[in-house]
Coordinates of N, CA, C and O in Angstrom, one line a residue:
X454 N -1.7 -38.0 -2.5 CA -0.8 -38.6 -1.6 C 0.4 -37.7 -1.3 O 0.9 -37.1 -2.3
X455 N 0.8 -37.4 -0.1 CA 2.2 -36.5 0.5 C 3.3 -36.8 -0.2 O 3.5 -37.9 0.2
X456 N 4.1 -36.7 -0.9 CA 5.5 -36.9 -1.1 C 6.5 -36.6 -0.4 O 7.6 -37.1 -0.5
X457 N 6.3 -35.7 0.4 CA 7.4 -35.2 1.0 C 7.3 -33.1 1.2 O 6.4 -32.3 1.0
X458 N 8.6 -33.0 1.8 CA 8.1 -31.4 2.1 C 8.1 -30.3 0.7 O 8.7 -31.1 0.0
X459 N 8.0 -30.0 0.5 CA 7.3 -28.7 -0.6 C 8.9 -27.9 -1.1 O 9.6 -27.3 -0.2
X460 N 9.2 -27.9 -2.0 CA 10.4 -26.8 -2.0 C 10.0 -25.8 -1.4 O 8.8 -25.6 -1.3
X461 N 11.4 -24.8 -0.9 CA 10.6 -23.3 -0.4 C 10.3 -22.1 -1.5 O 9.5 -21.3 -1.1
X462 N 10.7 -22.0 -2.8 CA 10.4 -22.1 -3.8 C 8.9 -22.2 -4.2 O 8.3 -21.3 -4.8
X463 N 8.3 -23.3 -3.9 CA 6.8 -23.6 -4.1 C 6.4 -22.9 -3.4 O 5.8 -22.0 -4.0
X464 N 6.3 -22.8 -1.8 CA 5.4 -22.1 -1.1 C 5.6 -20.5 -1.0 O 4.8 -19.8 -0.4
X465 N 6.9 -20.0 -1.8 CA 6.5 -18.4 -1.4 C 5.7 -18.0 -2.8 O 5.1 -17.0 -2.8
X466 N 5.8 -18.8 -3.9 CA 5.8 -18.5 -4.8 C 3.9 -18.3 -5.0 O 3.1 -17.4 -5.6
X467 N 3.5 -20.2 -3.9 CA 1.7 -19.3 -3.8 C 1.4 -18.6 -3.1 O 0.3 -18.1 -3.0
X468 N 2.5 -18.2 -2.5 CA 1.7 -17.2 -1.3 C 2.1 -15.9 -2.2 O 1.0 -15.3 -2.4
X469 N 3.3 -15.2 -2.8 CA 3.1 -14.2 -3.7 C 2.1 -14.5 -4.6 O 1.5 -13.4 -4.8
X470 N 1.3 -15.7 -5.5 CA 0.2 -15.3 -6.0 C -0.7 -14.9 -5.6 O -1.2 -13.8 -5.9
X471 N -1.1 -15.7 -4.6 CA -2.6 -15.4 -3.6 C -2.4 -13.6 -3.5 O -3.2 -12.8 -3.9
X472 N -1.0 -13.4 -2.8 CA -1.0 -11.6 -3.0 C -1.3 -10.9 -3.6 O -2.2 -10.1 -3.5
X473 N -0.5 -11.3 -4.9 CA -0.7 -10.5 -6.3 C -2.2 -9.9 -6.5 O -2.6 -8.8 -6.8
X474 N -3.2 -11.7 -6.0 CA -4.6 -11.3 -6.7 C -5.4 -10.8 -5.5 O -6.6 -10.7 -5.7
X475 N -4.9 -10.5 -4.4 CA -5.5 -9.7 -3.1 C -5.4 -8.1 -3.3 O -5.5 -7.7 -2.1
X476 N -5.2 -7.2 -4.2 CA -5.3 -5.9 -4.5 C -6.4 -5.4 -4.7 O -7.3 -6.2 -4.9
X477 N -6.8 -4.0 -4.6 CA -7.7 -3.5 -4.5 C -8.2 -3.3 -5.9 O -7.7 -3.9 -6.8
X478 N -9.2 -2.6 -6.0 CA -10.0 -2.5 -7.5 C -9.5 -1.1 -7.9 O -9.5 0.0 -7.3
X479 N -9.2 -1.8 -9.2 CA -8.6 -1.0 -10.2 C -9.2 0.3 -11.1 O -10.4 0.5 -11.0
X480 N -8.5 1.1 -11.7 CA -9.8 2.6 -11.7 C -11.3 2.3 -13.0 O -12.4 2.7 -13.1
X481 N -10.1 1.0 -14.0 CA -11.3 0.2 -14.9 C -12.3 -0.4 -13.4 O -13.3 0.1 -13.5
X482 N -12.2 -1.4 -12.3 CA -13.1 -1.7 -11.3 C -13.9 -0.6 -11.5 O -14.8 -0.6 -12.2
X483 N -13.5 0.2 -10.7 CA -14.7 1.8 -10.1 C -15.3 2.1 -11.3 O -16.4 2.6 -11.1
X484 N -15.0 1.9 -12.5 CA -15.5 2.9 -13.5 C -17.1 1.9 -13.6 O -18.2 2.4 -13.4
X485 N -16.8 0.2 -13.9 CA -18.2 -0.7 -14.1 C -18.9 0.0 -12.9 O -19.7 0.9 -13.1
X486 N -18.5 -0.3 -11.5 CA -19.0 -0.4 -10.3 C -19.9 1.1 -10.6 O -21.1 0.9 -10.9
X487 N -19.4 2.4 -10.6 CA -19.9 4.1 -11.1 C -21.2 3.5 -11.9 O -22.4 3.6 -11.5
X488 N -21.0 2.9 -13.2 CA -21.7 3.0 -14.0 C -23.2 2.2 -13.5 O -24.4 2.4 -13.5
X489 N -22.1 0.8 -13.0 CA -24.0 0.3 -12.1 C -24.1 1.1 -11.1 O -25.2 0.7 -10.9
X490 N -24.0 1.8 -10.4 CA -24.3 2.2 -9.2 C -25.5 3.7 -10.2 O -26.7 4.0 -10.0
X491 N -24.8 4.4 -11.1 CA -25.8 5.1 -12.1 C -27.4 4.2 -12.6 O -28.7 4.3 -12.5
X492 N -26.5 3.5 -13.1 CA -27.6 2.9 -13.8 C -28.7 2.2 -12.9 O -29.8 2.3 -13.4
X493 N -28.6 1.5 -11.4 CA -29.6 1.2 -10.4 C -30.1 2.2 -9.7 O -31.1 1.9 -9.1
X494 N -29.8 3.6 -9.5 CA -30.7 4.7 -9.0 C -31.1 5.4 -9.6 O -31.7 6.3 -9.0
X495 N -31.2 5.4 -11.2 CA -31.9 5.6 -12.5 C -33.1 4.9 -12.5 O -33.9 5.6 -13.2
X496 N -33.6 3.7 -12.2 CA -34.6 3.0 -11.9 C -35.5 3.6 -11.2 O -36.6 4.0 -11.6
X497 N -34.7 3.9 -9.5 CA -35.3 4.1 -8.6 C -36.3 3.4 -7.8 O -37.4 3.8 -7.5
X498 N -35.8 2.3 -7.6 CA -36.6 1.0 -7.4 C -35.9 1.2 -5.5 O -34.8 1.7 -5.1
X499 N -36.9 0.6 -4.8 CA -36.1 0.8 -3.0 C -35.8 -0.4 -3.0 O -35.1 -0.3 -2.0
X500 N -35.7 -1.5 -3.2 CA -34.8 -2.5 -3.0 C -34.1 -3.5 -4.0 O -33.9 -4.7 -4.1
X501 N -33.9 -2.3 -4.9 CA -32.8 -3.2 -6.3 C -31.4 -3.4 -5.9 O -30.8 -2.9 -4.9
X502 N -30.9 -4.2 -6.6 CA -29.5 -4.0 -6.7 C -29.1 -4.5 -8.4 O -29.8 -5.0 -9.3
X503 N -27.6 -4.0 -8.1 CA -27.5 -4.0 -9.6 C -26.3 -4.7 -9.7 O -25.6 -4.2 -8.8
X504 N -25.6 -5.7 -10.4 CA -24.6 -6.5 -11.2 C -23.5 -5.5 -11.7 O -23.7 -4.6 -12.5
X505 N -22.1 -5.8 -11.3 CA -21.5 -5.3 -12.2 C -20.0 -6.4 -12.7 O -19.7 -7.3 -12.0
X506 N -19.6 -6.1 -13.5 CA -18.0 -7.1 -13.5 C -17.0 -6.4 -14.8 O -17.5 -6.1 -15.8
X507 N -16.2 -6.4 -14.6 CA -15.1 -6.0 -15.2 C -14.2 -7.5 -16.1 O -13.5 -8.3 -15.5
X508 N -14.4 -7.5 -17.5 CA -14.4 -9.1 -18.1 C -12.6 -8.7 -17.6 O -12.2 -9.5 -16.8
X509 N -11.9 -7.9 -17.9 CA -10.8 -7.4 -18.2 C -9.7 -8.2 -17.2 O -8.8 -8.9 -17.6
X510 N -10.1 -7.8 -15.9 CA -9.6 -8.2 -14.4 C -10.4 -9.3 -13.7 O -10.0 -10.0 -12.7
X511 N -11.8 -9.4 -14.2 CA -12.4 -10.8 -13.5 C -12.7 -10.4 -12.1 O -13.0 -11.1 -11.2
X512 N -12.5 -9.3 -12.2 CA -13.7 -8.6 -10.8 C -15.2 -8.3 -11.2 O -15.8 -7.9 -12.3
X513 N -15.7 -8.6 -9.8 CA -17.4 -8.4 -10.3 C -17.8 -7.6 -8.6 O -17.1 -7.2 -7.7
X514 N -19.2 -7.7 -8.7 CA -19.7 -7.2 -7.4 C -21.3 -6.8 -7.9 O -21.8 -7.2 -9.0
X515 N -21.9 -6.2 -7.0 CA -22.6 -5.5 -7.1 C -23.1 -4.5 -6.3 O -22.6 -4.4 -5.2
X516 N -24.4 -3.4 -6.8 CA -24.3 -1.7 -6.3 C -26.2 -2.2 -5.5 O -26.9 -3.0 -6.0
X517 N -26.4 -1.3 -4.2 CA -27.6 -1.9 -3.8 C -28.0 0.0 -3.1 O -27.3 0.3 -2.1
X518 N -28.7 0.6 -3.5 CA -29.0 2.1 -3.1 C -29.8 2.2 -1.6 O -30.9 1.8 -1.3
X519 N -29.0 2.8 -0.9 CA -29.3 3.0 0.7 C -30.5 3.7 1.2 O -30.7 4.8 0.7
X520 N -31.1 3.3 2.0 CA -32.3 4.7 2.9 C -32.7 4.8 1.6 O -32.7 4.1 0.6
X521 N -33.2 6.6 1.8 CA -34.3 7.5 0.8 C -33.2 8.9 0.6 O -32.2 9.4 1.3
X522 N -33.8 9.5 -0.7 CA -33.2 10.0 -1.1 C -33.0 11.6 -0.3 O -33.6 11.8 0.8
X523 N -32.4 12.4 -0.5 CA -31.7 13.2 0.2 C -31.5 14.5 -0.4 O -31.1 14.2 -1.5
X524 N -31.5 15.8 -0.1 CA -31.3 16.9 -0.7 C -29.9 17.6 0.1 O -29.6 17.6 1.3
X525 N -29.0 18.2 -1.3 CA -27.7 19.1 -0.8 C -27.6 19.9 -2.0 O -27.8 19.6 -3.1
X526 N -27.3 21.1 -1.5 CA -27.6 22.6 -2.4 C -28.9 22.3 -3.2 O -29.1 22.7 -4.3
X527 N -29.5 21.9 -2.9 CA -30.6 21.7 -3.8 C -30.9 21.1 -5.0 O -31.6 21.5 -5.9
X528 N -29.9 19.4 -4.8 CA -29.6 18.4 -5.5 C -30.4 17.0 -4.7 O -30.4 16.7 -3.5
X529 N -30.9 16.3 -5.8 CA -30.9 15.3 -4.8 C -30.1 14.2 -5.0 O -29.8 13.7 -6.0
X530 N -29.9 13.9 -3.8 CA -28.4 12.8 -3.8 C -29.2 11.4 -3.0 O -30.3 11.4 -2.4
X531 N -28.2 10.2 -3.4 CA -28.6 9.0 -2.4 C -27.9 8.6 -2.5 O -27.4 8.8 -3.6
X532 N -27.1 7.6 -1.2 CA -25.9 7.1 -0.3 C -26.3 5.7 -1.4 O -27.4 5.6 -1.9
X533 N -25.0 4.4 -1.8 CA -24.9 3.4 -2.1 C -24.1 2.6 -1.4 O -23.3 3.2 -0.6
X534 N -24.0 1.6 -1.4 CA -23.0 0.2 -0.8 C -22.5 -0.9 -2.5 O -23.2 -1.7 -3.1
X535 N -21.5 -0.5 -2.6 CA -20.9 -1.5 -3.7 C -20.2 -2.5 -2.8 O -19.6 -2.2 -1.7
X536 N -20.3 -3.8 -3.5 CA -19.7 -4.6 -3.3 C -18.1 -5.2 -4.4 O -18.0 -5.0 -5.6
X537 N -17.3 -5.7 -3.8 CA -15.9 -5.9 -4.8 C -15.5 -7.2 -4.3 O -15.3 -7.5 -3.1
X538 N -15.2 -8.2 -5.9 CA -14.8 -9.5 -5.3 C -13.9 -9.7 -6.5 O -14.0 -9.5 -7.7
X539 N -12.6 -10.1 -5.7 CA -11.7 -10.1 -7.0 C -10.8 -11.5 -6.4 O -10.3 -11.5 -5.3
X540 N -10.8 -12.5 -7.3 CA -10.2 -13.7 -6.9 C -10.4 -14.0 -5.2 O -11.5 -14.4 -5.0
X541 N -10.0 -14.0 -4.7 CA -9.7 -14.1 -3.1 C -10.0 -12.9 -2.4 O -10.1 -12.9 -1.1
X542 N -10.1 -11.7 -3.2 CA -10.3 -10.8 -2.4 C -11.8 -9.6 -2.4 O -12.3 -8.9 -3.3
X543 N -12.2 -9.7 -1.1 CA -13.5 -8.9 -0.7 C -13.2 -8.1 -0.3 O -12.2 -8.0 0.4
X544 N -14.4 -6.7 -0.8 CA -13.7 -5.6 0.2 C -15.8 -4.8 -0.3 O -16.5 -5.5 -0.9
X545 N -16.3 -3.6 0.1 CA -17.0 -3.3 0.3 C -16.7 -1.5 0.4 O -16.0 -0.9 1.3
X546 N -17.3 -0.9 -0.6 CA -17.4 0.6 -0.8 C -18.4 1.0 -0.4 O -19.4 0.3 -0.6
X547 N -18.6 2.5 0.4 CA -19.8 3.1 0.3 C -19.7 4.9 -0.8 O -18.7 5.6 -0.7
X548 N -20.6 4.9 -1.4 CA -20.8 6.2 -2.5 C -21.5 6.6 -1.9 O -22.0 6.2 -0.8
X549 N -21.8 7.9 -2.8 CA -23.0 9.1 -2.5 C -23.2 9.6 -4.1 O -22.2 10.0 -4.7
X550 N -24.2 9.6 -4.8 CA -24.8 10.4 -6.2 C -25.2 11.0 -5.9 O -25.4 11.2 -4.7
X551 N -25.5 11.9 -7.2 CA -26.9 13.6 -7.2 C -26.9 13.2 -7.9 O -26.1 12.4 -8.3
X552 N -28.0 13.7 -8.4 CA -28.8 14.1 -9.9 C -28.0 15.1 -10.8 O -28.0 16.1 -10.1
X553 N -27.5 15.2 -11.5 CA -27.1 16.5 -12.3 C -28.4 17.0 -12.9 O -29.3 16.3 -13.3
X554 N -28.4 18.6 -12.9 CA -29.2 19.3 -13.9 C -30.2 18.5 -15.1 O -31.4 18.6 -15.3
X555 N -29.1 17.5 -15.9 CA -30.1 16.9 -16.7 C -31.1 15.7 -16.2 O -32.1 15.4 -16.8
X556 N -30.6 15.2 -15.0 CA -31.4 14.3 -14.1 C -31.0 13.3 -14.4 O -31.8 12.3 -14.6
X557 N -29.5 13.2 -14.5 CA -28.5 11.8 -14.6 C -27.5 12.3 -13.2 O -26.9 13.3 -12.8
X558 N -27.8 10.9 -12.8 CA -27.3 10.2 -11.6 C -25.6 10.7 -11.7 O -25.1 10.3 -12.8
X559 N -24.7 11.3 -11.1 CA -23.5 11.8 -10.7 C -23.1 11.1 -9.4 O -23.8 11.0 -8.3
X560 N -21.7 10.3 -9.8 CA -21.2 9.5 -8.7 C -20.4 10.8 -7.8 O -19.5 11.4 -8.4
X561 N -20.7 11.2 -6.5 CA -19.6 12.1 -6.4 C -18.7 11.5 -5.3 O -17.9 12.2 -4.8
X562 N -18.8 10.2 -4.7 CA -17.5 9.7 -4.3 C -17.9 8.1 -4.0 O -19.1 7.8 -3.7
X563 N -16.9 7.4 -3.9 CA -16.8 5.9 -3.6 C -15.3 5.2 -3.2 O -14.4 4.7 -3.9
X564 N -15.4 5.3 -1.5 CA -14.7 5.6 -1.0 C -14.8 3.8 0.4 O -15.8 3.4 0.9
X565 N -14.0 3.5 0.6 CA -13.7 1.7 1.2 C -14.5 1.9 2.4 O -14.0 2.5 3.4
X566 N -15.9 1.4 2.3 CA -16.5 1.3 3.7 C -16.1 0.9 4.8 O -15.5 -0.2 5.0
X567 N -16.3 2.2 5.9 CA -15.5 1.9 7.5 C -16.7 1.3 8.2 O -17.8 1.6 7.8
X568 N -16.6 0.7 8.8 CA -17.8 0.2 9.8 C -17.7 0.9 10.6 O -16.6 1.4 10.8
X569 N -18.7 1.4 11.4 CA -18.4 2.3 13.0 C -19.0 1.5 14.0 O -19.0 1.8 15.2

């Protein structure tokens, strides 16, 4: 039931929460997100995706490996799509791996997907 109008007080105060928890993912975020995004192109499976969450911050998401794989200097690399969900806020990365020498997956960037 309405009581009446809201102190002003109350309403900046959810609207700075809702803020607070609308930030981007944190370098603990990228690091789970890296590690699944390693650990699902280590499989090598063409239409996996992989789980990730951070207990810490209560962000989660998951890593899903793009197209077919790809050669640079004579590494093979494959493009990824992470996803990031943190309280209220969505946002969507795309990466690129290689293989390193020992034939472990190397994140070499993950960077806020632009749409074109």
């Amino acid at each position: 039931m309405f009581s009446g109008p809201a102190a002003p007080g109350d309403i900046t105060g959810s609207l700075r929460n809702a803020r607070a928890q609308a930030t981007g993912p944190t370098d603990r975020d990228l690091a789970f997100a890296r590690n699944a995004a390693s650990d699902v192109l280590s499989r090598g499976s063409k239409d996996a995706s992989q789980p990730w969450e951070n207990p810490e911050t209560g962000a989660r998401g998951s890593v899903t490996p793009l197209a077919s794989t790809y050669s640079v200097a004579g590494r093979t690399c494959r493009d990824f799509l992470a996803s990031y969900v943190r309280g209220s806020s969505e946002a969507w990365m795309q990466g690129a791996a290689c293989k390193s020498a020992k034939g472990q997956w190397e994140i070499r960037d993950m960077t806020p997907w632009g749409r074109s």
